Amino acid sequence: MENFPMFIDGAWVPPASGDAWLETVDPYRGTPWARIARGGAQDVDLAVKAASKALTRGAWPQMSATKRGHILRAIGDGIARNADRLAEIEARDNGKILSEMRGQMSSIPEYWYYDAGLADKIEGALPQVDKPDTLAMTVREPVGVVAALTSWNSPLMFVAMKCAPALAAGCTVVIKPSEFASVSTLEFCKIAKEAGLPDGVLNVVTGLGADVGAALVQHPLVDKVSFTGSDSTGRLIYKQAADSMKRVTMELGGKSPNIVFEDADLEAAAVGAVAGIFGAAGQMCTAGSRLLVQNSVRAAFTEKLIALSGAIRMGDPMASATNVGPIATPPQYQKVLDYIEIGKAEGANCILGGHPATVDGHTEGQFIAPTIFTDVTNDMRIAQEEVFGPLLSIIGFDTEEEAIEIGNDVIFGLAAGVWTGDLGRQIRVSRALRAGTIWVNTYRSYSPLMPIGGMKQSGLGREGGLAGIEDYLETKSILLSTAKGPTANPFLQQ
Ligand code: NAD
């Protein structure tokens, strides 16, 4: 089994504590396939100091923004050249199907190209201040050293969404990938180095969240924390970051309502609903896990869902015939099974699945059958709490107002879907829902040009689009006196 060391200050380094490694496991086979370094506070300190030095000294701060853009573009090209290999690594690490990881990998370069283009278009302003003999200007500066903490479900997508704008802004970065899927992020460092990124500008420290993540968030030389993960970890990190007033971007979980009105194209809505919850075995932050269906069509619509969901092929993530792979990690697998029991105990009606699935004849694969609950009320835990698995809760409604009220009655606000043929309703409901992204007659449609992020407890800040780079910039005001002669002394009596 190959050992993957960490990437600090342009070099490949083993853990400072000695020979400490964590196994990274293929969730389909249930067997380890590589080892990653189990880093600790000492490694974090080295990486942050390297990033801090690279921020203020050497090639990076002296480089023109245009040249920074060229390097980001070369990183995008490098990912495109290595896309197949990187997609295979991610599918092996997180169990998502290879075709989905390939699809992601083909769009990731576009995120890098987008921010490459922005690098030399970051502009200040010349406000016309109400002071004579004064030239006032604002300049945009990098926020500083960024700690980027990512989850396992789409590792290099999160690296792109955080690091591309951070580097375009002139920041330096220390990445802490998920301990369940770190290898693609380490491989990515080779691409970044080849593309000409100076040493120390990008560093990766691997290990456990409680060790590496916590040390990184609390390091005094880190200026900003950009986090993608669960709301519980996000809350903890937000509090720790507050101690030294670190800037934060938080991309957290959701309990997104996918709302189907009776006047929708019901065939399209059913496909959107099933893909929106059972794709990636439900392990999507934007999963449409609460399906709100107008009561007049609820029974017929539920039949369509059962037919579509029953045909989903679970299996080897690497096989082209597979639609859905296993649950990525043992704790996540157990969590989903627990929520199935919670739903049953709460009195919801489990009409499909509701149990582990044996796939390809082996039981170790952490598969869970697509599970649908009906007769769910919005106050149940399976309607309020993020499961991050293939569990759909169907809730009925009668009126548009009721759909909006139920849709918003949750602590999260990451995304929502609206299925209706009525243009006025498409706009009314989109505006009334409190979520960072609304999809109308589609679901899970992304673009590097569009910001994503959460309202309410789904997060803070935005990633992607023009808004994405704002989170990595500070605004500095500079006022220059253009007066002739000595400055008036305010302490002299006139
Ligand atoms: P997680 O919160 O368990 O871990 C995320 C990262 O934080 C990992 O790198 C982990 O090692 C680290 N971490 C864990 N404990 C820490 C601590 N005490 N201090 C510092 N770092 C710590 O989340 P996960 O299981 O990897 O990911 C699944 C979650 O991520 C889901 O809730 C999902 O909704 C969310 N998510 C959100 C988005 C989004 O864009 N909003 C995207 C993907 C996933």
Short mmCIF file of N, CA, C and O and ligand atoms in Angstrom, two decimals, residues 149-153 158 176-179 208-210 213-214 217 227-230 233 236-237 251-254 285 386 388 414 452, ligand 1:
data_model
loop_
_atom_site.label_atom_id
_atom_site.label_comp_id
_atom_site.label_asym_id
_atom_site.label_seq_id
_atom_site.Cartn_x
_atom_site.Cartn_y
_atom_site.Cartn_z
N LEU A 149 -10.83 23.81 5.11
CA LEU A 149 -11.19 22.48 5.63
C LEU A 149 -12.32 21.91 4.78
O LEU A 149 -13.34 22.58 4.58
N THR A 150 -12.11 20.69 4.28
CA THR A 150 -13.07 20.15 3.32
C THR A 150 -13.64 18.80 3.75
O THR A 150 -13.05 18.10 4.57
N SER A 151 -14.79 18.48 3.19
CA SER A 151 -15.43 17.19 3.48
C SER A 151 -15.10 16.18 2.38
O SER A 151 -14.46 16.53 1.38
N TRP A 152 -15.57 14.95 2.55
CA TRP A 152 -15.12 13.85 1.69
C TRP A 152 -15.94 13.68 0.42
O TRP A 152 -15.56 12.93 -0.47
N ASN A 153 -17.10 14.34 0.33
CA ASN A 153 -17.99 13.92 -0.77
C ASN A 153 -17.55 14.43 -2.14
O ASN A 153 -17.83 13.78 -3.15
N PHE A 158 -14.28 21.04 -3.76
CA PHE A 158 -14.19 21.99 -2.65
C PHE A 158 -12.83 22.71 -2.65
O PHE A 158 -12.75 23.89 -2.32
N LYS A 176 -6.84 21.27 4.85
CA LYS A 176 -7.00 20.07 5.69
C LYS A 176 -8.16 19.28 5.07
O LYS A 176 -9.32 19.57 5.30
N PRO A 177 -7.80 18.28 4.23
CA PRO A 177 -8.88 17.49 3.62
C PRO A 177 -9.48 16.51 4.62
O PRO A 177 -8.88 16.24 5.66
N SER A 178 -10.63 15.95 4.26
CA SER A 178 -11.25 14.94 5.13
C SER A 178 -10.33 13.74 5.26
O SER A 178 -9.75 13.28 4.27
N GLU A 179 -10.24 13.20 6.46
CA GLU A 179 -9.41 12.01 6.68
C GLU A 179 -9.94 10.80 5.91
O GLU A 179 -9.25 9.82 5.72
N LEU A 208 -6.66 13.81 11.47
CA LEU A 208 -8.01 13.85 12.02
C LEU A 208 -8.48 15.29 12.27
O LEU A 208 -7.67 16.18 12.55
N GLY A 209 -9.78 15.47 12.20
CA GLY A 209 -10.34 16.80 12.42
C GLY A 209 -10.01 17.35 13.78
O GLY A 209 -9.62 18.51 13.93
N ALA A 210 -10.13 16.49 14.81
CA ALA A 210 -9.92 16.97 16.17
C ALA A 210 -8.46 17.34 16.42
O ALA A 210 -8.17 18.15 17.33
N GLY A 213 -7.45 19.68 12.22
CA GLY A 213 -8.45 20.72 11.97
C GLY A 213 -8.48 21.73 13.10
O GLY A 213 -8.42 22.95 12.89
N ALA A 214 -8.53 21.22 14.33
CA ALA A 214 -8.64 22.12 15.49
C ALA A 214 -7.39 22.99 15.61
O ALA A 214 -7.47 24.19 15.88
N VAL A 217 -7.53 25.75 12.93
CA VAL A 217 -8.53 26.80 13.18
C VAL A 217 -8.05 27.75 14.29
O VAL A 217 -8.37 28.93 14.28
N PHE A 227 -14.66 26.64 5.54
CA PHE A 227 -15.01 25.29 5.98
C PHE A 227 -16.17 24.72 5.17
O PHE A 227 -17.18 25.41 4.97
N THR A 228 -16.05 23.47 4.73
CA THR A 228 -17.18 22.73 4.18
C THR A 228 -17.34 21.46 5.00
O THR A 228 -16.41 20.66 5.09
N GLY A 229 -18.50 21.30 5.61
CA GLY A 229 -18.73 20.12 6.43
C GLY A 229 -20.06 20.22 7.15
O GLY A 229 -20.95 20.99 6.75
N SER A 230 -20.18 19.48 8.22
CA SER A 230 -21.46 19.39 8.92
C SER A 230 -21.73 20.64 9.75
O SER A 230 -20.81 21.36 10.14
N THR A 233 -19.90 20.51 13.30
CA THR A 233 -18.48 20.90 13.29
C THR A 233 -18.37 22.39 12.95
O THR A 233 -17.54 23.10 13.52
N LEU A 236 -18.80 24.58 16.01
CA LEU A 236 -17.62 24.51 16.88
C LEU A 236 -16.50 25.41 16.32
O LEU A 236 -15.88 26.20 17.04
N ILE A 237 -16.26 25.29 15.03
CA ILE A 237 -15.18 26.04 14.39
C ILE A 237 -15.47 27.54 14.41
O ILE A 237 -14.58 28.36 14.64
N GLU A 251 -19.73 26.46 4.66
CA GLU A 251 -20.63 25.74 3.74
C GLU A 251 -21.10 24.49 4.47
O GLU A 251 -20.36 23.51 4.55
N LEU A 252 -22.31 24.54 4.99
CA LEU A 252 -22.75 23.48 5.91
C LEU A 252 -23.89 22.65 5.29
O LEU A 252 -24.08 22.66 4.09
N GLY A 253 -24.61 21.99 6.15
CA GLY A 253 -25.61 21.04 5.69
C GLY A 253 -26.93 21.68 5.31
O GLY A 253 -27.09 22.90 5.31
N GLY A 254 -27.89 20.82 4.97
CA GLY A 254 -29.20 21.32 4.57
C GLY A 254 -30.29 20.30 4.80
O GLY A 254 -30.03 19.14 5.18
N CYS A 285 -24.88 17.85 0.07
CA CYS A 285 -25.35 18.89 0.98
C CYS A 285 -26.69 19.46 0.52
O CYS A 285 -27.51 19.86 1.32
N GLU A 386 -30.55 16.79 9.14
CA GLU A 386 -29.86 16.29 7.95
C GLU A 386 -29.42 14.84 8.15
O GLU A 386 -28.77 14.52 9.14
N PHE A 388 -28.05 12.95 5.35
CA PHE A 388 -26.91 12.76 4.44
C PHE A 388 -26.86 11.32 3.96
O PHE A 388 -25.83 10.66 4.00
N LEU A 414 -30.12 25.95 2.60
CA LEU A 414 -29.06 25.81 1.59
C LEU A 414 -29.63 25.88 0.17
O LEU A 414 -29.14 26.63 -0.67
N ILE A 452 -22.82 29.84 -4.65
CA ILE A 452 -23.66 28.96 -3.82
C ILE A 452 -23.31 29.22 -2.36
O ILE A 452 -22.23 29.68 -2.04
P1 NAD B 1 -17.43 16.98 9.06
O1 NAD B 1 -17.97 18.21 9.68
O2 NAD B 1 -17.40 15.73 9.85
O3 NAD B 1 -15.93 17.21 8.55
C1 NAD B 1 -15.57 18.24 7.66
C2 NAD B 1 -14.09 18.58 7.84
O4 NAD B 1 -13.88 19.12 9.15
C3 NAD B 1 -13.17 17.35 7.75
O5 NAD B 1 -11.97 17.72 7.11
C4 NAD B 1 -12.93 17.00 9.21
O6 NAD B 1 -11.73 16.30 9.42
C5 NAD B 1 -12.88 18.39 9.83
N1 NAD B 1 -13.17 18.39 11.27
C6 NAD B 1 -13.90 17.51 11.98
N2 NAD B 1 -13.92 17.86 13.29
C7 NAD B 1 -13.20 19.00 13.40
C8 NAD B 1 -12.84 19.85 14.49
N3 NAD B 1 -13.23 19.59 15.74
N4 NAD B 1 -12.09 20.94 14.23
C9 NAD B 1 -11.71 21.23 12.96
N5 NAD B 1 -12.00 20.44 11.90
C10 NAD B 1 -12.73 19.34 12.12
O7 NAD B 1 -18.29 16.77 7.72
P2 NAD B 1 -18.20 15.57 6.67
O8 NAD B 1 -18.82 14.35 7.26
O9 NAD B 1 -16.83 15.47 6.12
O10 NAD B 1 -19.11 16.14 5.49
C11 NAD B 1 -20.50 15.99 5.45
C12 NAD B 1 -21.17 17.30 5.80
O11 NAD B 1 -20.69 18.32 4.94
C13 NAD B 1 -22.67 17.28 5.59
O12 NAD B 1 -23.28 17.89 6.68
C14 NAD B 1 -22.87 18.09 4.33
O13 NAD B 1 -24.13 18.71 4.24
C15 NAD B 1 -21.76 19.09 4.44
N6 NAD B 1 -21.43 19.63 3.12
C16 NAD B 1 -21.74 20.93 2.83
C17 NAD B 1 -21.49 21.45 1.56
C18 NAD B 1 -21.85 22.85 1.18
O14 NAD B 1 -21.32 23.35 0.19
N7 NAD B 1 -22.72 23.53 1.90
C19 NAD B 1 -20.89 20.63 0.60
C20 NAD B 1 -20.58 19.32 0.94
C21 NAD B 1 -20.84 18.83 2.20
#
